Amino acid sequence: MTLRTSITPVRWEDDGLRILDQRRLPRDEYYLACRRPDAVAEAIRTLAVRGAPLIGITAAYGMALAAREAESRERLLACAELLAATRPTAVNLFWALDRQRAVVAAHPDAAPGALAPLLLEEARAIHAEDAAACLAMAAAGAALCPAGARVLTHCNTGALATGGIGTALGVIRAARAAGRLGMVWVDETRPLLQGARLTAWEFARDDIPHRLLCDNMAAALMAAGEVDLVMVGADRITRAGDFANKIGTYGLAVLAHAHQIPFYVAAPWSTVDLALADGRAIPVESRGEEEVTHCGHQLLAPAGTRAWNPAFDVTPAALVTGFITERGVVKAPVG
Ligand code: MRU
C-alpha cells in the first residue's frame, strides 16, 4: 500500500522556511516566507501553522534559522525560549526544541554559525521521522476500521498537521486505500473551523468521501446509528492515558461511550509526555475571546459579549478504546 500526500505545509528553502498559511485555507494556498525565528514564532502563535507534530517540526526549523543570525550561543538559546512560548499544550513543541538544545549542548565550543547546518540536519530528521511515524500509525490503525466504516473525526490531523500523511487522517487514508472506509464525518471544529476549512479541504483534494457537521450535531448523529468509530489526534498524552486535544474532543468521547462506539486516538510517540502522571497537569491554552465572538472579522454576538475560549480539553483515559502510535496500538496506561 503506497500512501502519500501532495500537501506540503512547511518546506525548507535556502533563504528560509516556507509555511503554507493555514489561516487562508481553503480560500488561497499562500506560502509565508519566514526568514527569521521571530517570524516562525508568530506563524505558530497565530495558527498559520498548527497541529501538534507540525508545530514541533516548524520550531525545529526555526532554530536552524536562529543559528544563522544569532550573535552568541546565549542568543540562540533565547530563540528556543521564544519558540517555546508560542503555544503551551502540544508537547511535540517542547520535545523538538529539546532535541535542538541537545544539538547545541553536544557542541559546546561551536559558534551559532557552525551550529546552523547541524540544527538544519536535526530539523530535517525530526520532519522525516514524523513522516515515517504517520505511515506506521496508518499501517497499525487501518485494520481497526470495520469494513465500510463511517468514521467521525474532529479538528485537523492530516498532512496539514504533521510531517507526513497525518495521524488520525493517516489511518483514515490507509483504511480508504485498503477499501475499508465508508465515509468520514467531519466535525466543523468551532471556533477556528479546522474541520470545515482544513480537513474538508484535504479530503476534497484527495477524493476521500466526507460530510461536514456542526459540532453540536454529533450526539444526534450517533443516536441515529450513523457512526461506527471515532478517530482523533492528540496534543499531549500523559502516562495514565488522559490526553489533551482540540476543544470538543472530550464531549465526543463521552458521547461515543454513551453510544458504545469505539473511540481511538492516533498520535506519534513525540506526543506522549511521560513527565506527566495524568491529565490534571496538562497546560491548556486559553486563546482570545474574539475567536468565539467573531467568525473571521464578522462579529457574531452583541458588541462587548464576553466569551470562554480554551483551545483544548482533556479526555480521561477511561474513555479511550486504544492509542494508535508508530509502536502499535496500545491501551492506557501508556507509560
Ligand atoms: O489548535 P490546533 O489546530 O493546533 O489543534 C490541533 C489539534 O487539536 C489536533 O487534533 C492535534 O494537534 C493533533 S494533529 C496531528
mmCIF file of C-alpha atoms and ligand atoms in Angstrom:
data_model
loop_
_atom_site.group_PDB
_atom_site.id
_atom_site.type_symbol
_atom_site.label_atom_id
_atom_site.label_comp_id
_atom_site.label_asym_id
_atom_site.label_seq_id
_atom_site.Cartn_x
_atom_site.Cartn_y
_atom_site.Cartn_z
ATOM 1 C CA MET A 1 0.000 0.000 0.000
ATOM 2 C CA THR A 2 1.578 3.316 -1.056
ATOM 3 C CA LEU A 3 0.268 6.274 0.802
ATOM 4 C CA ARG A 4 1.425 9.778 0.080
ATOM 5 C CA THR A 5 0.177 13.321 0.013
ATOM 6 C CA SER A 6 0.897 16.247 -2.276
ATOM 7 C CA ILE A 7 0.302 18.685 0.600
ATOM 8 C CA THR A 8 3.481 20.376 1.863
ATOM 9 C CA PRO A 9 2.671 22.568 4.853
ATOM 10 C CA VAL A 10 6.313 23.532 5.559
ATOM 11 C CA ARG A 11 9.241 23.500 3.174
ATOM 12 C CA TRP A 12 12.847 24.479 3.736
ATOM 13 C CA GLU A 13 14.496 26.629 1.090
ATOM 14 C CA ASP A 14 17.952 28.198 1.070
ATOM 15 C CA ASP A 15 16.637 31.590 2.102
ATOM 16 C CA GLY A 16 14.383 30.302 4.879
ATOM 17 C CA LEU A 17 11.250 28.386 5.733
ATOM 18 C CA ARG A 18 8.112 28.463 3.597
ATOM 19 C CA ILE A 19 4.927 27.945 5.630
ATOM 20 C CA LEU A 20 1.577 27.284 3.973
ATOM 21 C CA ASP A 21 -0.599 29.885 5.703
ATOM 22 C CA GLN A 22 -3.435 27.741 7.066
ATOM 23 C CA ARG A 23 -5.382 30.826 8.175
ATOM 24 C CA ARG A 24 -6.066 31.464 4.478
ATOM 25 C CA LEU A 25 -7.259 27.954 3.619
ATOM 26 C CA PRO A 26 -9.401 26.891 1.872
ATOM 27 C CA ARG A 27 -9.519 30.269 0.086
ATOM 28 C CA ASP A 28 -5.882 30.558 -1.048
ATOM 29 C CA GLU A 29 -2.783 28.437 -0.991
ATOM 30 C CA TYR A 30 -0.308 31.073 0.071
ATOM 31 C CA TYR A 31 3.178 30.380 1.437
ATOM 32 C CA LEU A 32 4.649 32.725 4.039
ATOM 33 C CA ALA A 33 8.404 33.266 3.719
ATOM 34 C CA CYS A 34 9.848 33.055 7.247
ATOM 35 C CA ARG A 35 13.500 34.096 7.280
ATOM 36 C CA ARG A 36 13.832 34.837 10.986
ATOM 37 C CA PRO A 37 12.915 32.861 14.120
ATOM 38 C CA ASP A 38 10.513 35.532 15.347
ATOM 39 C CA ALA A 39 8.509 35.168 12.107
ATOM 40 C CA VAL A 40 8.347 31.417 12.735
ATOM 41 C CA ALA A 41 7.191 32.015 16.327
ATOM 42 C CA GLU A 42 4.495 34.398 15.084
ATOM 43 C CA ALA A 43 3.311 31.850 12.497
ATOM 44 C CA ILE A 44 2.935 29.216 15.231
ATOM 45 C CA ARG A 45 1.258 31.580 17.689
ATOM 46 C CA THR A 46 -1.322 32.783 15.152
ATOM 47 C CA LEU A 47 -2.042 29.271 13.769
ATOM 48 C CA ALA A 48 -0.664 29.980 10.311
ATOM 49 C CA VAL A 49 0.957 26.634 11.043
ATOM 50 C CA ARG A 50 -0.632 24.248 13.541
ATOM 51 C CA GLY A 51 -1.194 20.657 14.616
ATOM 52 C CA ALA A 52 0.984 19.160 17.350
ATOM 53 C CA PRO A 53 3.616 17.313 15.262
ATOM 54 C CA LEU A 54 3.906 20.113 12.705
ATOM 55 C CA ILE A 55 4.370 22.740 15.410
ATOM 56 C CA GLY A 56 7.392 20.766 16.659
ATOM 57 C CA ILE A 57 8.835 20.370 13.157
ATOM 58 C CA THR A 58 8.364 24.072 12.406
ATOM 59 C CA ALA A 59 10.015 25.159 15.651
ATOM 60 C CA ALA A 60 12.963 22.857 14.903
ATOM 61 C CA TYR A 61 13.463 24.633 11.554
ATOM 62 C CA GLY A 62 13.064 27.924 13.426
ATOM 63 C CA MET A 63 16.166 27.029 15.454
ATOM 64 C CA ALA A 64 18.135 26.479 12.233
ATOM 65 C CA LEU A 65 17.129 29.984 11.149
ATOM 66 C CA ALA A 66 18.025 31.329 14.580
ATOM 67 C CA ALA A 67 21.545 29.895 14.335
ATOM 68 C CA ARG A 68 22.134 31.793 11.101
ATOM 69 C CA GLU A 69 21.615 35.165 12.754
ATOM 70 C CA ALA A 70 22.404 34.697 16.473
ATOM 71 C CA GLU A 71 25.491 36.551 17.681
ATOM 72 C CA SER A 72 26.090 34.155 20.547
ATOM 73 C CA ARG A 73 25.047 30.773 21.885
ATOM 74 C CA GLU A 74 23.035 32.593 24.569
ATOM 75 C CA ARG A 75 21.054 34.430 21.889
ATOM 76 C CA LEU A 76 20.488 31.153 20.075
ATOM 77 C CA LEU A 77 19.139 29.503 23.218
ATOM 78 C CA ALA A 78 16.952 32.558 23.858
ATOM 79 C CA CYS A 79 15.321 31.809 20.486
ATOM 80 C CA ALA A 80 14.410 28.357 21.781
ATOM 81 C CA GLU A 81 12.591 30.130 24.637
ATOM 82 C CA LEU A 82 10.842 32.444 22.186
ATOM 83 C CA LEU A 83 9.606 29.479 20.148
ATOM 84 C CA ALA A 84 8.602 27.557 23.284
ATOM 85 C CA ALA A 85 6.447 30.476 24.457
ATOM 86 C CA THR A 86 4.134 30.309 21.425
ATOM 87 C CA ARG A 87 1.688 27.550 22.389
ATOM 88 C CA PRO A 88 1.669 25.618 25.672
ATOM 89 C CA THR A 89 -0.299 22.421 25.085
ATOM 90 C CA ALA A 90 1.305 20.385 22.279
ATOM 91 C CA VAL A 91 4.249 18.642 23.918
ATOM 92 C CA ASN A 92 5.782 17.994 20.477
ATOM 93 C CA LEU A 93 6.912 21.643 20.502
ATOM 94 C CA PHE A 94 8.968 21.199 23.681
ATOM 95 C CA TRP A 95 10.183 17.772 22.587
ATOM 96 C CA ALA A 96 11.527 19.160 19.282
ATOM 97 C CA LEU A 97 13.144 22.156 20.973
ATOM 98 C CA ASP A 98 14.805 19.825 23.494
ATOM 99 C CA ARG A 99 16.287 17.886 20.592
ATOM 100 C CA GLN A 100 17.675 21.119 19.172
ATOM 101 C CA ARG A 101 19.041 22.176 22.581
ATOM 102 C CA ALA A 102 20.778 18.788 22.782
ATOM 103 C CA VAL A 103 22.477 19.514 19.418
ATOM 104 C CA VAL A 104 23.732 22.814 20.833
ATOM 105 C CA ALA A 105 24.893 21.150 24.050
ATOM 106 C CA ALA A 106 26.715 18.413 22.144
ATOM 107 C CA HIS A 107 28.998 21.041 20.536
ATOM 108 C CA PRO A 108 29.959 23.244 23.481
ATOM 109 C CA ASP A 109 32.611 25.220 21.592
ATOM 110 C CA ALA A 110 30.672 25.776 18.381
ATOM 111 C CA ALA A 111 29.521 29.267 17.434
ATOM 112 C CA PRO A 112 25.897 29.618 16.216
ATOM 113 C CA GLY A 113 27.006 29.833 12.566
ATOM 114 C CA ALA A 114 28.731 26.480 12.864
ATOM 115 C CA LEU A 115 25.661 25.004 14.539
ATOM 116 C CA ALA A 116 23.291 26.134 11.763
ATOM 117 C CA PRO A 117 23.870 23.137 9.438
ATOM 118 C CA LEU A 118 23.653 20.730 12.374
ATOM 119 C CA LEU A 119 20.367 22.234 13.542
ATOM 120 C CA LEU A 120 19.026 22.080 9.998
ATOM 121 C CA GLU A 121 20.019 18.429 9.758
ATOM 122 C CA GLU A 122 18.236 17.707 13.043
ATOM 123 C CA ALA A 123 15.099 19.570 11.901
ATOM 124 C CA ARG A 124 15.098 17.512 8.709
ATOM 125 C CA ALA A 125 15.474 14.338 10.773
ATOM 126 C CA ILE A 126 12.542 15.313 13.037
ATOM 127 C CA HIS A 127 10.480 16.033 9.905
ATOM 128 C CA ALA A 128 11.367 12.707 8.246
ATOM 129 C CA GLU A 129 10.793 10.728 11.448
ATOM 130 C CA ASP A 130 7.327 12.201 11.757
ATOM 131 C CA ALA A 131 6.513 11.273 8.153
ATOM 132 C CA ALA A 132 7.617 7.713 8.921
ATOM 133 C CA ALA A 133 5.611 7.652 12.160
ATOM 134 C CA CYS A 134 2.485 8.671 10.209
ATOM 135 C CA LEU A 135 2.940 5.725 7.855
ATOM 136 C CA ALA A 136 3.494 3.339 10.757
ATOM 137 C CA MET A 137 0.360 4.603 12.533
ATOM 138 C CA ALA A 138 -1.617 4.237 9.318
ATOM 139 C CA ALA A 139 -0.446 0.652 8.948
ATOM 140 C CA ALA A 140 -1.224 -0.146 12.590
ATOM 141 C CA GLY A 141 -4.632 1.525 12.633
ATOM 142 C CA ALA A 142 -6.309 0.762 9.314
ATOM 143 C CA ALA A 143 -7.435 -2.706 10.383
ATOM 144 C CA LEU A 144 -9.319 -1.186 13.334
ATOM 145 C CA CYS A 145 -11.852 0.246 10.888
ATOM 146 C CA PRO A 146 -14.657 -2.221 10.229
ATOM 147 C CA ALA A 147 -15.490 -2.713 6.539
ATOM 148 C CA GLY A 148 -17.465 0.244 5.232
ATOM 149 C CA ALA A 149 -16.719 2.216 8.392
ATOM 150 C CA ARG A 150 -18.283 5.600 8.912
ATOM 151 C CA VAL A 151 -15.632 7.419 10.909
ATOM 152 C CA LEU A 152 -16.190 10.641 12.841
ATOM 153 C CA THR A 153 -13.165 12.912 13.266
ATOM 154 C CA HIS A 154 -12.514 16.260 14.891
ATOM 155 C CA CYS A 155 -10.197 19.177 14.071
ATOM 156 C CA ASN A 156 -7.461 18.501 11.506
ATOM 157 C CA THR A 157 -4.941 15.736 11.999
ATOM 158 C CA GLY A 158 -3.811 15.333 8.417
ATOM 159 C CA ALA A 159 -0.952 16.395 6.183
ATOM 160 C CA LEU A 160 -1.614 19.950 7.369
ATOM 161 C CA ALA A 161 -0.851 18.941 10.961
ATOM 162 C CA THR A 162 2.158 16.638 10.546
ATOM 163 C CA GLY A 163 5.284 15.944 8.534
ATOM 164 C CA GLY A 164 3.513 13.224 6.558
ATOM 165 C CA ILE A 165 0.059 11.870 5.739
ATOM 166 C CA GLY A 166 -1.381 12.636 9.160
ATOM 167 C CA THR A 167 -2.184 10.830 12.393
ATOM 168 C CA ALA A 168 -5.918 10.080 12.618
ATOM 169 C CA LEU A 169 -6.294 11.198 8.997
ATOM 170 C CA GLY A 170 -3.353 8.988 8.038
ATOM 171 C CA VAL A 171 -5.186 5.996 9.491
ATOM 172 C CA ILE A 172 -8.319 7.076 7.636
ATOM 173 C CA ARG A 173 -6.337 7.399 4.380
ATOM 174 C CA ALA A 174 -4.954 3.890 4.914
ATOM 175 C CA ALA A 175 -8.437 2.499 5.603
ATOM 176 C CA ARG A 176 -9.597 4.127 2.373
ATOM 177 C CA ALA A 177 -6.652 2.644 0.425
ATOM 178 C CA ALA A 178 -7.482 -0.777 1.882
ATOM 179 C CA GLY A 179 -11.102 -0.452 0.755
ATOM 180 C CA ARG A 180 -12.392 -0.414 4.329
ATOM 181 C CA LEU A 181 -13.613 3.180 4.582
ATOM 182 C CA GLY A 182 -17.261 4.026 4.011
ATOM 183 C CA MET A 183 -17.017 7.757 4.650
ATOM 184 C CA VAL A 184 -15.843 10.336 7.148
ATOM 185 C CA TRP A 185 -17.971 12.635 9.249
ATOM 186 C CA VAL A 186 -16.035 15.884 9.695
ATOM 187 C CA ASP A 187 -16.780 17.989 12.763
ATOM 188 C CA GLU A 188 -16.528 21.652 11.772
ATOM 189 C CA THR A 189 -14.494 22.343 14.966
ATOM 190 C CA ARG A 190 -15.534 25.703 16.330
ATOM 191 C CA PRO A 191 -14.217 28.274 16.892
ATOM 192 C CA LEU A 192 -11.448 28.204 14.264
ATOM 193 C CA LEU A 193 -13.082 25.642 11.980
ATOM 194 C CA GLN A 194 -10.087 23.376 11.398
ATOM 195 C CA GLY A 195 -12.515 20.611 10.383
ATOM 196 C CA ALA A 196 -14.525 22.675 7.906
ATOM 197 C CA ARG A 197 -11.611 24.657 6.488
ATOM 198 C CA LEU A 198 -8.730 22.184 6.612
ATOM 199 C CA THR A 199 -9.926 18.578 6.916
ATOM 200 C CA ALA A 200 -12.640 19.046 4.296
ATOM 201 C CA TRP A 201 -10.006 20.688 2.038
ATOM 202 C CA GLU A 202 -7.639 17.725 2.431
ATOM 203 C CA PHE A 203 -10.423 15.231 1.779
ATOM 204 C CA ALA A 204 -11.739 17.086 -1.267
ATOM 205 C CA ARG A 205 -8.207 17.229 -2.675
ATOM 206 C CA ASP A 206 -7.598 13.536 -2.115
ATOM 207 C CA ASP A 207 -11.078 12.360 -3.023
ATOM 208 C CA ILE A 208 -11.998 10.896 0.366
ATOM 209 C CA PRO A 209 -15.802 10.748 0.832
ATOM 210 C CA HIS A 210 -16.898 13.005 3.663
ATOM 211 C CA ARG A 211 -19.709 15.117 5.064
ATOM 212 C CA LEU A 212 -19.445 18.103 7.334
ATOM 213 C CA LEU A 213 -21.432 18.583 10.535
ATOM 214 C CA CYS A 214 -21.617 21.259 13.202
ATOM 215 C CA ASP A 215 -20.001 20.127 16.458
ATOM 216 C CA ASN A 216 -23.352 20.109 18.250
ATOM 217 C CA MET A 217 -24.790 17.539 15.816
ATOM 218 C CA ALA A 218 -22.570 14.625 16.830
ATOM 219 C CA ALA A 219 -24.942 13.335 19.542
ATOM 220 C CA ALA A 220 -27.897 13.121 17.170
ATOM 221 C CA LEU A 221 -25.710 11.516 14.503
ATOM 222 C CA MET A 222 -24.544 8.817 16.912
ATOM 223 C CA ALA A 223 -28.056 8.234 18.219
ATOM 224 C CA ALA A 224 -29.164 7.716 14.618
ATOM 225 C CA GLY A 225 -26.606 4.879 14.294
ATOM 226 C CA GLU A 226 -24.548 6.709 11.666
ATOM 227 C CA VAL A 227 -21.114 6.493 13.334
ATOM 228 C CA ASP A 228 -19.054 3.280 13.619
ATOM 229 C CA LEU A 229 -15.874 4.724 15.008
ATOM 230 C CA VAL A 230 -14.414 7.970 16.337
ATOM 231 C CA MET A 231 -10.785 8.711 15.451
ATOM 232 C CA VAL A 232 -8.985 11.812 16.726
ATOM 233 C CA GLY A 233 -5.451 13.094 17.312
ATOM 234 C CA ALA A 234 -3.773 14.423 20.433
ATOM 235 C CA ASP A 235 -1.601 17.289 21.585
ATOM 236 C CA ARG A 236 -0.310 15.668 24.757
ATOM 237 C CA ILE A 237 -0.838 12.190 26.192
ATOM 238 C CA THR A 238 0.013 11.565 29.833
ATOM 239 C CA ARG A 239 1.307 8.350 31.440
ATOM 240 C CA ALA A 240 -2.208 7.497 32.625
ATOM 241 C CA GLY A 241 -3.528 7.933 29.081
ATOM 242 C CA ASP A 242 -5.547 11.071 29.796
ATOM 243 C CA PHE A 243 -4.888 13.299 26.802
ATOM 244 C CA ALA A 244 -5.399 16.835 25.511
ATOM 245 C CA ASN A 245 -6.823 17.500 22.072
ATOM 246 C CA LYS A 246 -8.837 20.192 20.341
ATOM 247 C CA ILE A 247 -11.729 21.528 22.403
ATOM 248 C CA GLY A 248 -14.759 19.322 21.782
ATOM 249 C CA THR A 249 -12.842 16.044 21.858
ATOM 250 C CA TYR A 250 -13.882 15.260 25.438
ATOM 251 C CA GLY A 251 -17.540 15.727 24.534
ATOM 252 C CA LEU A 252 -17.152 13.344 21.609
ATOM 253 C CA ALA A 253 -15.514 10.748 23.878
ATOM 254 C CA VAL A 254 -18.398 10.954 26.362
ATOM 255 C CA LEU A 255 -20.891 10.604 23.520
ATOM 256 C CA ALA A 256 -19.024 7.679 21.983
ATOM 257 C CA HIS A 257 -19.002 5.938 25.374
ATOM 258 C CA ALA A 258 -22.732 6.541 25.829
ATOM 259 C CA HIS A 259 -23.431 5.067 22.390
ATOM 260 C CA GLN A 260 -20.892 2.220 22.724
ATOM 261 C CA ILE A 261 -18.867 3.437 19.755
ATOM 262 C CA PRO A 262 -15.094 2.721 19.715
ATOM 263 C CA PHE A 263 -13.010 5.851 20.331
ATOM 264 C CA TYR A 264 -9.390 5.817 19.088
ATOM 265 C CA VAL A 265 -6.569 8.341 19.455
ATOM 266 C CA ALA A 266 -3.774 8.355 16.853
ATOM 267 C CA ALA A 267 -0.554 10.144 17.790
ATOM 268 C CA PRO A 268 3.187 9.710 17.397
ATOM 269 C CA TRP A 269 5.292 8.910 20.435
ATOM 270 C CA SER A 270 6.553 12.531 20.386
ATOM 271 C CA THR A 271 3.070 13.464 21.696
ATOM 272 C CA VAL A 272 3.466 11.296 24.792
ATOM 273 C CA ASP A 273 4.620 13.244 27.836
ATOM 274 C CA LEU A 274 5.997 10.702 30.264
ATOM 275 C CA ALA A 275 6.770 13.503 32.724
ATOM 276 C CA LEU A 276 3.047 13.965 33.418
ATOM 277 C CA ALA A 277 1.207 11.401 35.520
ATOM 278 C CA ASP A 278 -2.290 12.335 34.392
ATOM 279 C CA GLY A 279 -4.450 14.908 32.672
ATOM 280 C CA ARG A 280 -4.679 17.290 35.617
ATOM 281 C CA ALA A 281 -1.150 18.543 34.914
ATOM 282 C CA ILE A 282 -1.659 19.338 31.209
ATOM 283 C CA PRO A 283 -1.384 23.075 30.481
ATOM 284 C CA VAL A 284 -4.443 24.031 28.438
ATOM 285 C CA GLU A 285 -4.027 27.010 26.136
ATOM 286 C CA SER A 286 -6.525 29.803 26.553
ATOM 287 C CA ARG A 287 -6.979 31.918 23.417
ATOM 288 C CA GLY A 288 -8.536 35.296 22.640
ATOM 289 C CA GLU A 289 -12.255 35.820 23.200
ATOM 290 C CA GLU A 290 -12.615 37.298 19.697
ATOM 291 C CA GLU A 291 -12.121 33.816 18.222
ATOM 292 C CA VAL A 292 -15.526 32.926 19.730
ATOM 293 C CA THR A 293 -17.345 36.240 19.361
ATOM 294 C CA HIS A 294 -16.247 36.607 15.739
ATOM 295 C CA CYS A 295 -16.028 34.462 12.647
ATOM 296 C CA GLY A 296 -13.070 35.996 10.841
ATOM 297 C CA HIS A 297 -13.745 39.736 11.012
ATOM 298 C CA GLN A 298 -17.509 39.269 11.371
ATOM 299 C CA LEU A 299 -18.931 39.928 14.845
ATOM 300 C CA LEU A 300 -21.423 37.170 15.749
ATOM 301 C CA ALA A 301 -22.603 38.353 19.161
ATOM 302 C CA PRO A 302 -23.613 41.761 20.561
ATOM 303 C CA ALA A 303 -20.547 44.016 20.860
ATOM 304 C CA GLY A 304 -18.910 43.586 24.265
ATOM 305 C CA THR A 305 -20.086 39.982 24.802
ATOM 306 C CA ARG A 306 -17.553 38.047 26.881
ATOM 307 C CA ALA A 307 -16.540 34.536 25.803
ATOM 308 C CA TRP A 308 -14.612 31.494 27.081
ATOM 309 C CA ASN A 309 -12.036 30.048 24.720
ATOM 310 C CA PRO A 310 -9.910 27.101 25.852
ATOM 311 C CA ALA A 311 -8.186 25.742 22.740
ATOM 312 C CA PHE A 312 -8.116 22.185 24.110
ATOM 313 C CA ASP A 313 -9.855 19.886 26.547
ATOM 314 C CA VAL A 314 -8.644 16.834 28.430
ATOM 315 C CA THR A 315 -10.238 13.433 27.902
ATOM 316 C CA PRO A 316 -9.867 10.778 30.607
ATOM 317 C CA ALA A 317 -8.115 7.565 29.584
ATOM 318 C CA ALA A 318 -11.142 5.504 30.606
ATOM 319 C CA LEU A 319 -12.996 6.776 27.537
ATOM 320 C CA VAL A 320 -10.277 5.716 25.067
ATOM 321 C CA THR A 321 -10.551 2.360 23.294
ATOM 322 C CA GLY A 322 -6.916 2.453 22.154
ATOM 323 C CA PHE A 323 -3.963 4.666 21.230
ATOM 324 C CA ILE A 324 -2.557 4.158 17.739
ATOM 325 C CA THR A 325 1.157 5.006 17.707
ATOM 326 C CA GLU A 326 4.086 4.135 15.463
ATOM 327 C CA ARG A 327 4.885 1.427 18.018
ATOM 328 C CA GLY A 328 1.495 -0.225 17.554
ATOM 329 C CA VAL A 329 -1.905 0.027 19.232
ATOM 330 C CA VAL A 330 -1.705 0.380 22.999
ATOM 331 C CA LYS A 331 -4.169 0.726 25.830
ATOM 332 C CA ALA A 332 -3.900 3.030 28.841
ATOM 333 C CA PRO A 333 -1.764 3.472 30.833
ATOM 334 C CA VAL A 334 0.744 4.311 28.114
ATOM 335 C CA GLY A 335 3.840 4.793 30.289
HETATM 336 O O1 MRU B 1 -5.106 24.367 17.620
HETATM 337 P P1 MRU B 1 -4.632 23.347 16.639
HETATM 338 O O2 MRU B 1 -5.279 23.474 15.297
HETATM 339 O O3 MRU B 1 -3.117 23.288 16.564
HETATM 340 O O4 MRU B 1 -5.114 21.957 17.254
HETATM 341 C C1 MRU B 1 -4.781 20.772 16.609
HETATM 342 C C2 MRU B 1 -5.357 19.580 17.237
HETATM 343 O O5 MRU B 1 -6.001 19.624 18.255
HETATM 344 C C3 MRU B 1 -5.005 18.262 16.618
HETATM 345 O O6 MRU B 1 -6.034 17.332 16.813
HETATM 346 C C4 MRU B 1 -3.723 17.718 17.261
HETATM 347 O O7 MRU B 1 -2.723 18.714 17.271
HETATM 348 C C5 MRU B 1 -3.215 16.527 16.568
HETATM 349 S S1 MRU B 1 -2.576 16.928 14.953
HETATM 350 C C6 MRU B 1 -1.943 15.501 14.285
#
